[in-house]
CSV table of C-alpha atoms and ligand atoms in Angstrom, one decimal:
chain,number,residue,atom,x,y,z
A,1,UNK,CA,74.3,91.5,120.2
A,2,UNK,CA,70.6,91.1,120.6
A,3,UNK,CA,69.4,88.0,122.5
A,4,UNK,CA,66.2,87.0,120.7
A,5,UNK,CA,65.2,84.2,123.1
A,6,UNK,CA,65.0,82.0,120.0
A,7,UNK,CA,66.6,78.6,120.3
A,8,UNK,CA,67.7,75.8,118.0
A,9,UNK,CA,67.2,72.3,119.3
A,10,UNK,CA,69.9,69.6,118.8
A,11,UNK,CA,68.8,66.0,119.3
A,12,UNK,CA,71.6,63.6,120.0
A,13,UNK,CA,71.3,60.0,121.2
A,14,UNK,CA,67.8,60.6,122.4
A,15,UNK,CA,68.6,63.8,124.3
A,16,UNK,CA,67.7,67.3,123.2
A,17,UNK,CA,69.8,70.4,123.8
A,18,UNK,CA,68.6,74.0,123.3
A,19,UNK,CA,71.1,76.3,121.6
A,20,UNK,CA,70.4,80.0,122.0
A,21,UNK,CA,70.1,81.9,118.7
A,22,UNK,CA,71.9,85.3,118.8
A,23,UNK,CA,71.0,88.0,116.3
A,24,UNK,CA,73.5,90.5,114.9
A,25,UNK,CA,72.8,94.1,113.8
A,26,UNK,CA,73.0,92.8,110.2
A,27,UNK,CA,74.0,89.4,108.7
A,28,UNK,CA,73.5,85.8,109.7
A,29,UNK,CA,72.2,84.7,113.1
A,30,UNK,CA,74.6,82.6,115.2
A,31,UNK,CA,74.0,79.5,117.3
A,32,UNK,CA,75.6,80.0,120.7
A,33,UNK,CA,77.3,76.7,121.4
A,34,UNK,CA,79.4,77.8,124.3
A,35,UNK,CA,77.7,75.3,126.7
A,36,UNK,CA,77.4,72.5,124.2
A,37,UNK,CA,80.5,70.5,125.3
A,38,UNK,CA,79.5,70.8,129.0
A,39,UNK,CA,75.9,69.7,128.3
A,40,UNK,CA,76.3,67.1,125.5
A,41,UNK,CA,80.0,66.1,125.7
A,42,UNK,CA,80.5,66.8,122.0
A,43,UNK,CA,82.6,69.3,120.1
A,44,UNK,CA,81.5,71.0,116.9
A,45,UNK,CA,83.9,70.5,113.9
A,46,UNK,CA,84.8,73.3,111.5
A,47,UNK,CA,88.4,73.3,110.2
A,48,UNK,CA,89.0,76.5,108.4
A,49,UNK,CA,86.1,78.1,110.3
A,50,UNK,CA,83.8,78.2,107.3
A,51,UNK,CA,80.7,78.3,109.5
A,52,UNK,CA,82.1,79.6,112.8
A,53,UNK,CA,81.9,83.1,114.4
A,54,UNK,CA,84.9,83.3,116.7
A,55,UNK,CA,83.9,86.6,118.3
A,56,UNK,CA,81.4,89.4,118.2
A,57,UNK,CA,82.7,92.7,116.7
A,58,UNK,CA,81.4,96.1,115.8
A,59,UNK,CA,84.2,97.1,113.5
A,60,UNK,CA,83.8,95.7,109.9
A,61,UNK,CA,80.9,94.0,108.2
A,62,UNK,CA,81.2,92.0,104.9
A,63,UNK,CA,78.2,90.7,102.9
A,64,UNK,CA,79.9,88.2,100.5
A,65,UNK,CA,76.7,87.7,98.4
A,66,UNK,CA,76.1,91.4,97.9
A,67,UNK,CA,79.8,92.3,97.6
A,68,UNK,CA,79.4,94.8,100.5
A,69,UNK,CA,82.2,96.0,102.9
A,70,UNK,CA,81.4,98.4,105.7
A,71,UNK,CA,83.9,100.0,108.1
A,72,UNK,CA,81.9,100.9,111.2
A,73,UNK,CA,78.8,101.0,108.9
A,74,UNK,CA,80.3,103.2,106.2
A,75,UNK,CA,80.5,101.6,102.7
A,76,UNK,CA,84.1,101.2,101.4
A,77,UNK,CA,83.2,102.8,98.1
A,78,UNK,CA,82.1,106.1,99.9
A,79,UNK,CA,85.2,106.1,102.1
A,80,UNK,CA,87.5,105.4,99.1
A,81,UNK,CA,85.9,108.3,97.3
A,82,UNK,CA,85.5,110.9,100.1
A,83,UNK,CA,87.8,109.9,103.1
A,84,UNK,CA,91.5,109.4,103.6
A,85,UNK,CA,93.6,106.8,105.4
A,86,UNK,CA,94.2,108.5,108.7
A,87,UNK,CA,90.5,109.4,108.9
A,88,UNK,CA,89.6,105.7,108.3
A,89,UNK,CA,92.2,104.8,111.0
A,90,UNK,CA,90.4,107.1,113.5
A,91,UNK,CA,87.0,105.6,112.4
A,92,UNK,CA,88.2,102.0,112.8
A,93,UNK,CA,89.8,102.7,116.2
A,94,UNK,CA,87.1,104.9,117.7
A,95,UNK,CA,83.9,103.9,115.9
A,96,UNK,CA,82.9,107.3,114.7
A,97,UNK,CA,84.2,109.7,112.0
A,98,UNK,CA,86.3,112.5,113.7
A,99,UNK,CA,85.4,116.2,113.7
A,100,UNK,CA,88.0,118.7,112.6
A,101,UNK,CA,89.7,119.0,116.0
A,102,UNK,CA,89.7,115.3,116.6
A,103,UNK,CA,91.3,114.7,113.2
A,104,UNK,CA,93.9,117.4,113.7
A,105,UNK,CA,94.8,116.0,117.1
A,106,UNK,CA,95.0,112.4,115.8
A,107,UNK,CA,97.0,113.3,112.8
A,108,UNK,CA,99.4,115.4,114.9
A,109,UNK,CA,100.0,112.4,117.3
A,110,UNK,CA,100.6,110.0,114.5
A,111,UNK,CA,102.9,112.4,112.7
A,112,UNK,CA,105.1,112.7,115.9
A,113,UNK,CA,105.4,109.0,116.3
A,114,UNK,CA,106.8,108.2,112.8
A,115,UNK,CA,110.5,108.0,113.8
A,116,UNK,CA,111.9,104.8,115.1
A,117,UNK,CA,114.3,104.4,118.1
A,118,UNK,CA,117.7,105.0,116.5
A,119,UNK,CA,119.1,101.8,117.9
A,120,UNK,CA,116.5,99.8,115.9
A,121,UNK,CA,118.4,100.8,112.7
A,122,UNK,CA,121.0,98.3,113.8
A,123,UNK,CA,118.4,95.5,113.7
A,124,UNK,CA,118.1,95.8,110.0
A,125,UNK,CA,121.9,95.3,109.6
A,126,UNK,CA,121.5,91.8,111.1
A,127,UNK,CA,119.5,90.7,108.1
A,128,UNK,CA,121.0,89.6,104.7
A,129,UNK,CA,120.5,92.3,102.1
A,130,UNK,CA,118.4,89.8,100.1
A,131,UNK,CA,116.0,89.1,102.9
A,132,UNK,CA,112.3,89.4,102.0
A,133,UNK,CA,111.0,92.7,103.5
A,134,UNK,CA,108.3,90.7,105.2
A,135,UNK,CA,111.0,88.8,107.1
A,136,UNK,CA,112.5,92.0,108.2
A,137,UNK,CA,109.1,93.5,109.2
A,138,UNK,CA,108.2,90.4,111.3
A,139,UNK,CA,111.5,90.7,113.1
A,140,UNK,CA,111.6,94.4,113.6
A,141,UNK,CA,107.9,94.8,114.7
A,142,UNK,CA,108.4,91.9,117.2
A,143,UNK,CA,111.5,93.6,118.5
A,144,UNK,CA,109.6,96.9,119.1
A,145,UNK,CA,108.6,95.2,122.4
A,146,UNK,CA,112.3,95.4,123.4
A,147,UNK,CA,112.4,99.1,122.9
A,148,UNK,CA,109.0,100.6,123.9
A,149,UNK,CA,108.6,99.3,127.4
A,150,UNK,CA,106.3,102.1,128.4
A,151,UNK,CA,103.5,100.7,126.1
A,152,UNK,CA,103.5,97.0,126.9
A,153,UNK,CA,101.0,96.8,129.7
A,154,UNK,CA,97.8,95.6,128.0
A,155,UNK,CA,95.8,96.3,131.1
A,156,UNK,CA,96.6,100.1,131.0
A,157,UNK,CA,94.2,101.8,128.5
A,158,UNK,CA,96.8,104.6,128.1
A,159,UNK,CA,99.6,102.2,127.2
A,160,UNK,CA,97.3,100.4,124.8
A,161,UNK,CA,96.6,103.8,123.1
A,162,UNK,CA,100.3,104.7,122.9
A,163,UNK,CA,101.1,101.2,121.4
A,164,UNK,CA,98.4,101.7,118.8
A,165,UNK,CA,99.6,105.1,117.9
A,166,UNK,CA,103.2,103.9,117.7
A,167,UNK,CA,102.4,101.0,115.4
A,168,UNK,CA,100.2,103.0,113.0
A,169,UNK,CA,102.8,105.7,112.8
A,170,UNK,CA,105.9,103.5,112.6
A,171,UNK,CA,104.9,100.6,110.3
A,172,UNK,CA,105.4,102.7,107.1
A,173,UNK,CA,108.8,103.8,108.4
A,174,UNK,CA,109.8,100.1,109.1
A,175,UNK,CA,108.4,99.0,105.7
A,176,UNK,CA,110.3,101.8,103.9
A,177,UNK,CA,113.5,100.9,105.8
A,178,UNK,CA,113.1,97.3,104.9
A,179,UNK,CA,112.9,98.3,101.3
A,180,UNK,CA,115.8,100.7,101.4
A,181,UNK,CA,117.9,98.1,103.2
A,182,UNK,CA,117.1,95.5,100.5
A,183,UNK,CA,118.3,97.8,97.7
A,184,UNK,CA,121.4,99.1,99.6
A,185,UNK,CA,120.2,102.7,99.8
A,186,UNK,CA,120.4,104.8,103.0
A,187,UNK,CA,117.4,104.9,105.3
A,188,UNK,CA,115.3,108.1,104.8
A,189,UNK,CA,113.8,109.7,107.9
A,190,UNK,CA,110.1,110.6,107.9
A,191,UNK,CA,109.1,114.2,107.5
A,192,UNK,CA,106.5,115.9,109.7
A,193,UNK,CA,105.4,118.2,106.9
A,194,UNK,CA,104.2,115.4,104.7
A,195,UNK,CA,100.8,113.5,104.9
A,196,UNK,CA,100.9,109.9,105.8
A,197,UNK,CA,100.9,108.4,102.2
A,198,UNK,CA,103.3,111.1,100.9
A,199,UNK,CA,105.7,110.4,103.8
A,200,UNK,CA,105.7,106.7,102.9
A,201,UNK,CA,106.5,107.4,99.3
A,202,UNK,CA,109.2,109.9,100.4
A,203,UNK,CA,110.8,107.3,102.7
A,204,UNK,CA,110.8,104.7,99.9
A,205,UNK,CA,111.8,106.7,96.9
A,206,UNK,CA,113.8,109.8,97.9
A,207,UNK,CA,117.7,109.6,98.0
A,208,UNK,CA,120.1,112.0,99.6
A,209,UNK,CA,121.6,112.9,96.3
A,210,UNK,CA,118.7,114.8,94.9
A,211,UNK,CA,115.4,116.4,95.8
A,212,UNK,CA,112.3,114.1,95.6
A,213,UNK,CA,108.9,115.6,95.2
A,214,UNK,CA,105.9,113.4,95.8
A,215,UNK,CA,103.3,113.5,93.0
A,216,UNK,CA,100.0,114.3,94.8
A,217,UNK,CA,98.0,112.0,92.5
A,218,UNK,CA,100.3,109.1,93.4
A,219,UNK,CA,100.1,109.9,97.1
A,220,UNK,CA,96.3,109.9,96.7
A,221,UNK,CA,96.4,106.5,95.0
A,222,UNK,CA,98.7,105.2,97.7
A,223,UNK,CA,96.3,106.5,100.4
A,224,UNK,CA,93.4,104.8,98.7
A,225,UNK,CA,95.2,101.5,98.5
A,226,UNK,CA,95.9,101.8,102.3
A,227,UNK,CA,92.2,102.5,102.9
A,228,UNK,CA,91.1,99.5,100.9
A,229,UNK,CA,93.4,97.2,102.9
A,230,UNK,CA,92.7,98.7,106.4
A,231,UNK,CA,90.4,96.0,107.8
A,232,UNK,CA,88.5,93.0,106.8
A,233,UNK,CA,86.5,91.3,109.6
A,234,UNK,CA,88.0,88.1,111.0
A,235,UNK,CA,90.4,87.1,108.2
A,236,UNK,CA,93.3,84.8,108.9
A,237,UNK,CA,95.8,87.4,110.1
A,238,UNK,CA,93.3,89.3,112.2
A,239,UNK,CA,92.2,86.0,113.8
A,240,UNK,CA,96.0,85.4,114.5
A,241,UNK,CA,96.3,88.8,116.2
A,242,UNK,CA,93.2,88.1,118.3
A,243,UNK,CA,94.4,84.6,119.3
A,244,UNK,CA,97.9,85.9,120.2
A,245,UNK,CA,96.3,88.8,122.1
A,246,UNK,CA,93.9,86.4,124.0
A,247,UNK,CA,97.0,85.0,125.8
A,248,UNK,CA,97.9,88.5,127.0
A,249,UNK,CA,100.9,88.9,124.7
A,250,UNK,CA,102.1,92.4,124.3
A,251,UNK,CA,100.7,94.4,121.3
A,252,UNK,CA,103.9,94.5,119.3
A,253,UNK,CA,104.2,90.7,119.5
A,254,UNK,CA,100.6,90.3,118.4
A,255,UNK,CA,101.0,92.5,115.4
A,256,UNK,CA,104.2,90.7,114.4
A,257,UNK,CA,102.2,87.4,114.5
A,258,UNK,CA,99.6,89.0,112.2
A,259,UNK,CA,102.3,90.1,109.8
A,260,UNK,CA,103.7,86.5,109.7
A,261,UNK,CA,100.3,85.1,108.9
A,262,UNK,CA,99.5,87.7,106.2
A,263,UNK,CA,102.7,86.7,104.4
A,264,UNK,CA,101.2,83.5,103.1
A,265,UNK,CA,100.3,83.4,99.3
A,266,UNK,CA,96.7,82.3,100.2
A,267,UNK,CA,96.3,85.6,102.1
A,268,UNK,CA,98.3,88.8,101.9
A,269,UNK,CA,101.1,87.3,99.9
A,270,UNK,CA,98.6,86.8,97.0
A,271,UNK,CA,99.3,90.3,95.6
A,272,UNK,CA,103.0,89.4,95.0
A,273,UNK,CA,102.0,85.9,93.7
A,274,UNK,CA,99.3,87.4,91.4
A,275,UNK,CA,101.7,89.8,89.7
A,276,UNK,CA,104.3,87.0,89.3
A,277,UNK,CA,101.5,84.9,87.8
A,278,UNK,CA,100.5,87.7,85.3
A,279,UNK,CA,104.2,88.0,84.4
A,280,UNK,CA,104.4,84.3,83.8
A,281,UNK,CA,101.3,84.3,81.6
A,282,UNK,CA,102.9,87.2,79.8
A,283,UNK,CA,100.5,87.6,76.9
A,284,UNK,CA,96.8,87.3,76.4
A,285,UNK,CA,97.1,84.3,74.1
A,286,UNK,CA,98.5,82.2,76.9
A,287,UNK,CA,95.5,82.8,79.2
A,288,UNK,CA,93.6,79.6,78.2
A,289,UNK,CA,96.6,77.5,79.2
A,290,UNK,CA,96.5,78.9,82.7
A,291,UNK,CA,92.7,78.8,83.0
A,292,UNK,CA,93.0,75.1,82.2
A,293,UNK,CA,95.6,74.6,84.8
A,294,UNK,CA,93.5,76.4,87.4
A,295,UNK,CA,90.6,74.0,86.7
A,296,UNK,CA,92.8,70.9,86.7
A,297,UNK,CA,92.3,69.1,90.0
A,298,UNK,CA,95.7,67.4,89.6
A,299,UNK,CA,97.4,70.8,89.2
A,300,UNK,CA,98.0,72.8,92.4
A,301,UNK,CA,98.0,76.0,90.4
A,302,UNK,CA,95.4,78.5,91.4
A,303,UNK,CA,94.6,81.8,89.8
A,304,UNK,CA,96.2,84.2,92.3
A,305,UNK,CA,94.1,87.2,93.1
A,306,UNK,CA,90.9,85.2,92.4
A,307,UNK,CA,88.5,83.7,94.9
A,308,UNK,CA,87.6,84.6,98.4
A,309,UNK,CA,86.3,82.7,101.5
A,310,UNK,CA,83.5,85.3,102.0
A,311,UNK,CA,83.0,87.2,98.7
A,312,UNK,CA,80.9,84.9,96.5
A,313,UNK,CA,80.2,87.9,94.2
A,314,UNK,CA,82.6,90.7,93.4
A,315,UNK,CA,85.1,92.0,96.0
A,316,UNK,CA,84.1,95.7,96.2
A,317,UNK,CA,87.8,96.6,96.9
A,318,UNK,CA,88.8,95.0,93.6
A,319,UNK,CA,86.3,97.2,91.7
A,320,UNK,CA,87.8,100.4,93.3
A,321,UNK,CA,91.4,99.1,92.7
A,322,UNK,CA,90.6,98.4,89.0
A,323,UNK,CA,89.5,102.0,88.6
A,324,UNK,CA,92.6,103.2,90.4
A,325,UNK,CA,94.8,101.1,88.2
A,326,UNK,CA,93.5,102.9,85.1
A,327,UNK,CA,94.0,106.3,86.7
A,328,UNK,CA,97.5,105.6,88.0
A,329,UNK,CA,98.8,104.1,84.8
A,330,UNK,CA,97.3,107.0,82.8
A,331,UNK,CA,98.9,109.5,85.2
A,332,UNK,CA,102.2,107.8,84.8
A,333,UNK,CA,101.8,107.7,81.0
A,334,UNK,CA,102.0,103.9,81.1
A,335,UNK,CA,99.6,103.0,78.2
A,336,UNK,CA,98.9,99.5,77.0
A,337,UNK,CA,100.6,98.0,80.1
A,338,UNK,CA,100.8,94.3,79.1
A,339,UNK,CA,100.2,93.1,82.6
A,340,UNK,CA,97.0,95.2,82.9
A,341,UNK,CA,95.9,93.9,79.5
A,342,UNK,CA,96.5,90.3,80.6
A,343,UNK,CA,94.7,91.0,83.9
A,344,UNK,CA,91.6,92.5,82.3
A,345,UNK,CA,91.4,89.8,79.7
A,346,UNK,CA,91.9,87.1,82.3
A,347,UNK,CA,89.1,88.6,84.4
A,348,UNK,CA,86.7,88.7,81.5
A,349,UNK,CA,87.5,85.1,80.4
A,350,UNK,CA,87.3,83.7,84.0
A,351,UNK,CA,84.0,85.6,84.7
A,352,UNK,CA,82.4,83.8,81.7
A,353,UNK,CA,83.9,80.4,82.4
A,354,UNK,CA,81.5,77.8,83.9
A,355,UNK,CA,84.1,76.6,86.4
A,356,UNK,CA,84.7,80.0,87.9
A,357,UNK,CA,81.0,80.9,87.8
A,358,UNK,CA,80.0,77.6,89.5
A,359,UNK,CA,82.7,78.1,92.2
A,360,UNK,CA,81.9,81.8,92.6
A,361,UNK,CA,85.4,82.9,91.9
A,362,UNK,CA,85.9,86.6,91.3
A,363,UNK,CA,88.9,88.9,91.4
A,364,UNK,CA,89.7,89.9,95.0
A,365,UNK,CA,91.6,92.8,96.5
A,366,UNK,CA,95.0,91.4,95.4
A,367,UNK,CA,94.2,91.1,91.7
A,368,UNK,CA,94.8,94.6,90.6
A,369,UNK,CA,96.8,96.1,93.5
A,370,UNK,CA,100.1,94.7,92.2
A,371,UNK,CA,99.8,96.4,88.9
A,372,UNK,CA,99.4,99.8,90.5
A,373,UNK,CA,102.2,99.2,93.0
A,374,UNK,CA,104.6,98.1,90.2
A,375,UNK,CA,103.7,101.1,88.1
A,376,UNK,CA,104.5,103.3,91.1
A,377,UNK,CA,108.0,101.8,91.3
A,378,UNK,CA,107.6,99.1,94.0
A,379,UNK,CA,109.2,95.7,93.5
A,380,UNK,CA,106.9,92.7,94.0
A,381,UNK,CA,108.6,92.0,97.3
A,382,UNK,CA,107.1,95.3,98.7
A,383,UNK,CA,103.5,94.4,97.9
A,384,UNK,CA,102.7,92.4,101.0
A,385,UNK,CA,104.6,94.8,103.3
A,386,UNK,CA,102.3,97.6,102.0
A,387,UNK,CA,99.3,95.3,102.7
A,388,UNK,CA,100.8,94.8,106.2
A,389,UNK,CA,101.3,98.5,107.0
A,390,UNK,CA,97.8,99.3,105.7
A,391,UNK,CA,96.2,96.5,107.8
A,392,UNK,CA,98.0,97.4,111.0
A,393,UNK,CA,95.1,99.7,112.0
A,394,UNK,CA,92.6,96.9,111.5
A,395,UNK,CA,94.6,94.5,113.5
A,396,UNK,CA,95.0,97.0,116.3
A,397,UNK,CA,91.4,98.0,116.3
A,398,UNK,CA,90.3,94.3,116.5
A,399,UNK,CA,92.9,93.7,119.2
A,400,UNK,CA,91.7,96.7,121.3
A,401,UNK,CA,88.1,95.5,120.9
A,402,UNK,CA,89.1,92.0,122.2
A,403,UNK,CA,91.3,93.2,125.0
A,404,UNK,CA,88.7,95.6,126.3
A,405,UNK,CA,86.0,92.9,126.5
A,406,UNK,CA,85.7,92.0,130.2
A,407,UNK,CA,84.3,88.6,129.2
A,408,UNK,CA,87.4,87.8,127.1
A,409,UNK,CA,89.0,84.4,127.5
A,410,UNK,CA,92.1,82.8,126.0
A,411,UNK,CA,91.3,81.2,122.6
A,412,UNK,CA,91.8,77.5,122.9
A,413,UNK,CA,90.1,75.3,120.2
A,414,UNK,CA,89.7,71.5,120.6
A,415,UNK,CA,90.1,68.8,118.0
A,416,UNK,CA,88.7,65.6,116.4
A,417,UNK,CA,91.5,63.3,117.6
A,418,UNK,CA,92.4,60.5,115.1
A,419,UNK,CA,95.6,59.3,116.7
A,420,UNK,CA,96.4,56.1,118.7
A,421,UNK,CA,94.5,55.2,121.8
A,422,UNK,CA,96.5,54.9,125.0
A,423,UNK,CA,99.2,52.2,124.7
A,424,UNK,CA,102.2,51.1,126.8
A,425,UNK,CA,105.8,52.0,126.1
A,426,UNK,CA,107.8,49.2,124.3
A,427,UNK,CA,111.5,48.8,125.0
A,428,UNK,CA,113.6,49.0,121.9
A,429,UNK,CA,114.4,45.3,122.1
A,430,UNK,CA,110.7,44.5,121.7
A,431,UNK,CA,109.9,46.8,118.7
B,501,SDX,C1,93.0,87.9,101.0
B,501,SDX,O1,89.8,86.5,104.4
B,501,SDX,C2,90.0,87.7,104.0
B,501,SDX,O2,89.2,88.6,104.2
B,501,SDX,C3,91.3,87.9,103.3
B,501,SDX,C4,91.5,89.2,102.6
B,501,SDX,C5,91.7,90.3,103.6
B,501,SDX,O3,91.5,91.5,103.2
B,501,SDX,O4,92.1,90.0,104.8
B,501,SDX,O5,90.4,89.5,101.7
B,501,SDX,C6,92.8,89.2,101.8
B,501,SDX,O6,93.6,87.0,101.6
B,501,SDX,C7,92.3,87.8,99.7
B,501,SDX,C8,92.6,86.3,99.1
B,501,SDX,C9,94.0,86.3,98.4
B,501,SDX,N1,94.3,84.9,98.0
B,501,SDX,C10,94.4,84.6,96.7
B,501,SDX,O7,94.1,85.3,95.8
B,501,SDX,C11,94.9,83.2,96.5
B,501,SDX,C12,94.0,82.4,95.5
B,501,SDX,N2,92.7,82.2,96.1
B,501,SDX,C13,92.5,80.9,96.7
B,501,SDX,O8,93.7,80.4,97.4
B,501,SDX,C14,91.2,80.8,97.5
B,501,SDX,O9,90.3,81.4,96.7
B,501,SDX,C15,91.1,81.5,98.9
B,501,SDX,C16,92.2,81.0,99.8
B,501,SDX,C17,91.2,83.0,98.8
B,501,SDX,C18,89.8,81.1,99.5
B,501,SDX,O10,89.8,79.8,99.7
B,501,SDX,P1,88.5,79.0,100.4
B,501,SDX,O11,87.5,79.9,100.8
B,501,SDX,O12,89.1,78.0,101.3
B,501,SDX,O13,87.9,78.3,99.1
B,501,SDX,P2,88.4,76.9,98.6
B,501,SDX,O14,89.9,76.9,98.5
B,501,SDX,O15,87.7,75.9,99.3
B,501,SDX,O16,87.9,77.0,97.1
B,501,SDX,C19,86.6,76.6,96.8
B,501,SDX,C20,86.8,75.9,95.4
B,501,SDX,C21,87.9,74.8,95.5
B,501,SDX,O17,87.5,73.8,94.5
B,501,SDX,P3,86.8,72.5,95.0
B,501,SDX,O18,87.8,71.8,96.0
B,501,SDX,O19,85.5,72.9,95.6
B,501,SDX,O20,86.7,71.6,93.8
B,501,SDX,O21,87.3,76.9,94.4
B,501,SDX,C22,88.6,76.5,94.0
B,501,SDX,C23,89.2,75.5,95.0
B,501,SDX,O22,90.1,74.6,94.3
B,501,SDX,N3,89.4,77.7,94.0
B,501,SDX,C24,90.1,78.1,93.0
B,501,SDX,C25,90.6,79.3,93.4
B,501,SDX,N4,90.2,79.6,94.6
B,501,SDX,C26,89.4,78.6,95.0
B,501,SDX,N5,90.4,77.5,91.8
B,501,SDX,C27,91.2,78.2,91.0
B,501,SDX,N6,91.8,79.4,91.3
B,501,SDX,C28,91.5,80.0,92.5
B,501,SDX,N7,92.0,81.2,92.8
């Protein structure tokens, strides 16, 4: 972070305060207000953090106006076209693309961590069969800290590394087990001869009664979906992981907190909500009714999969996802998919509607992903778990960056207090 010696001056009640201006590699400058409260006895106020940088980071950069997303400087379009998920994991964790030896070593380590402690299988049996897989994932990932005691010490770089490997490797296994448990099928163990995405499809869709062969094109589409979801700057769930980590909580507890936050329909739960919305719309002729509802201030309905806090132009991930949707449906011989037709027509109508143009609402990463995942055979309840397992590497990369910052402090925001001033207790007889 370059310190440019520029300052902003705040004038308040006749006093002036100099706020240092810090400049990033790319993107908006930031006003350093760390000393403001001590100097001026005032807080800044920014619920929802629309104008607040909570940290500095070198991992992911988003330019919402240009529709640009960079993982360690590499554009998401190039990575989606040329890379693969585990290579992106290495890049996010280490800051550089791996050479052949580094990639082979990383892939080998991940592959040999995909199995879960056998006793964790019992955990699943404590849940109702109709539990949402996200409920199971929050529970089981949090419980990992009860099993992997040799990777809990956040002050030991080696234990941090092992915890990271374990979570990247085991989240697909946990997600697949949550799915199998919800449909009453036996758990399927991972296989070391399969690549990461193929292994996940294998654990989800194979059954003991017959041989299951992963279609390479579907595995590639799954791998691309994972890449597109891998990290995204300081979104709500990543900020949750950072805040949990700032207290010194163990890495498994921090990731469980991130999964819990991602579940919300305004965040990672939007892919499930979006597909349910497309199903409710049903046919192209009902789109105007839903567009009107989305614009109606008195109706809480929002177009799921639309809008974004940062992207005020297109979401580059949605563009890649839309191309992938066409490819996957074509590969699966699913032509004229009604949901895809509704989605494409809805996008066109919304992009030409004054309301959406004025509010800069465009399809986001969740708009098309559900269509692909449903075509692949996943129920809507598995959409957010797939987002969670894909984002685990981003959460861990951001957690590692925060933990290894020697200047790190516990996150502790203040407030604009609007409650009662101090008052004396009243006995119940006098109330
Ligand atoms: C993800 O942060 C990330 O990076 C998240 C994510 C990641 O990779 O981690 O990209 C993943 O969470 C994508 C977003 C998925 N959520 C949805 O698709 C749910 C629908 N979208 C909205 O809930 C909303 O757009 C948000 C939550 C995504 C963004 O909300 P903001 O930035 O707080 O914006 P806002 O709610 O203040 O909306 C601005 C205006 C409002 O109208 P006014 O009050 O100004 O009159 O736009 C309206 C909103 O009512 N609006 C919508 C809308 N989204 C915003 N109106 C209709 N439909 C929508 N989808």
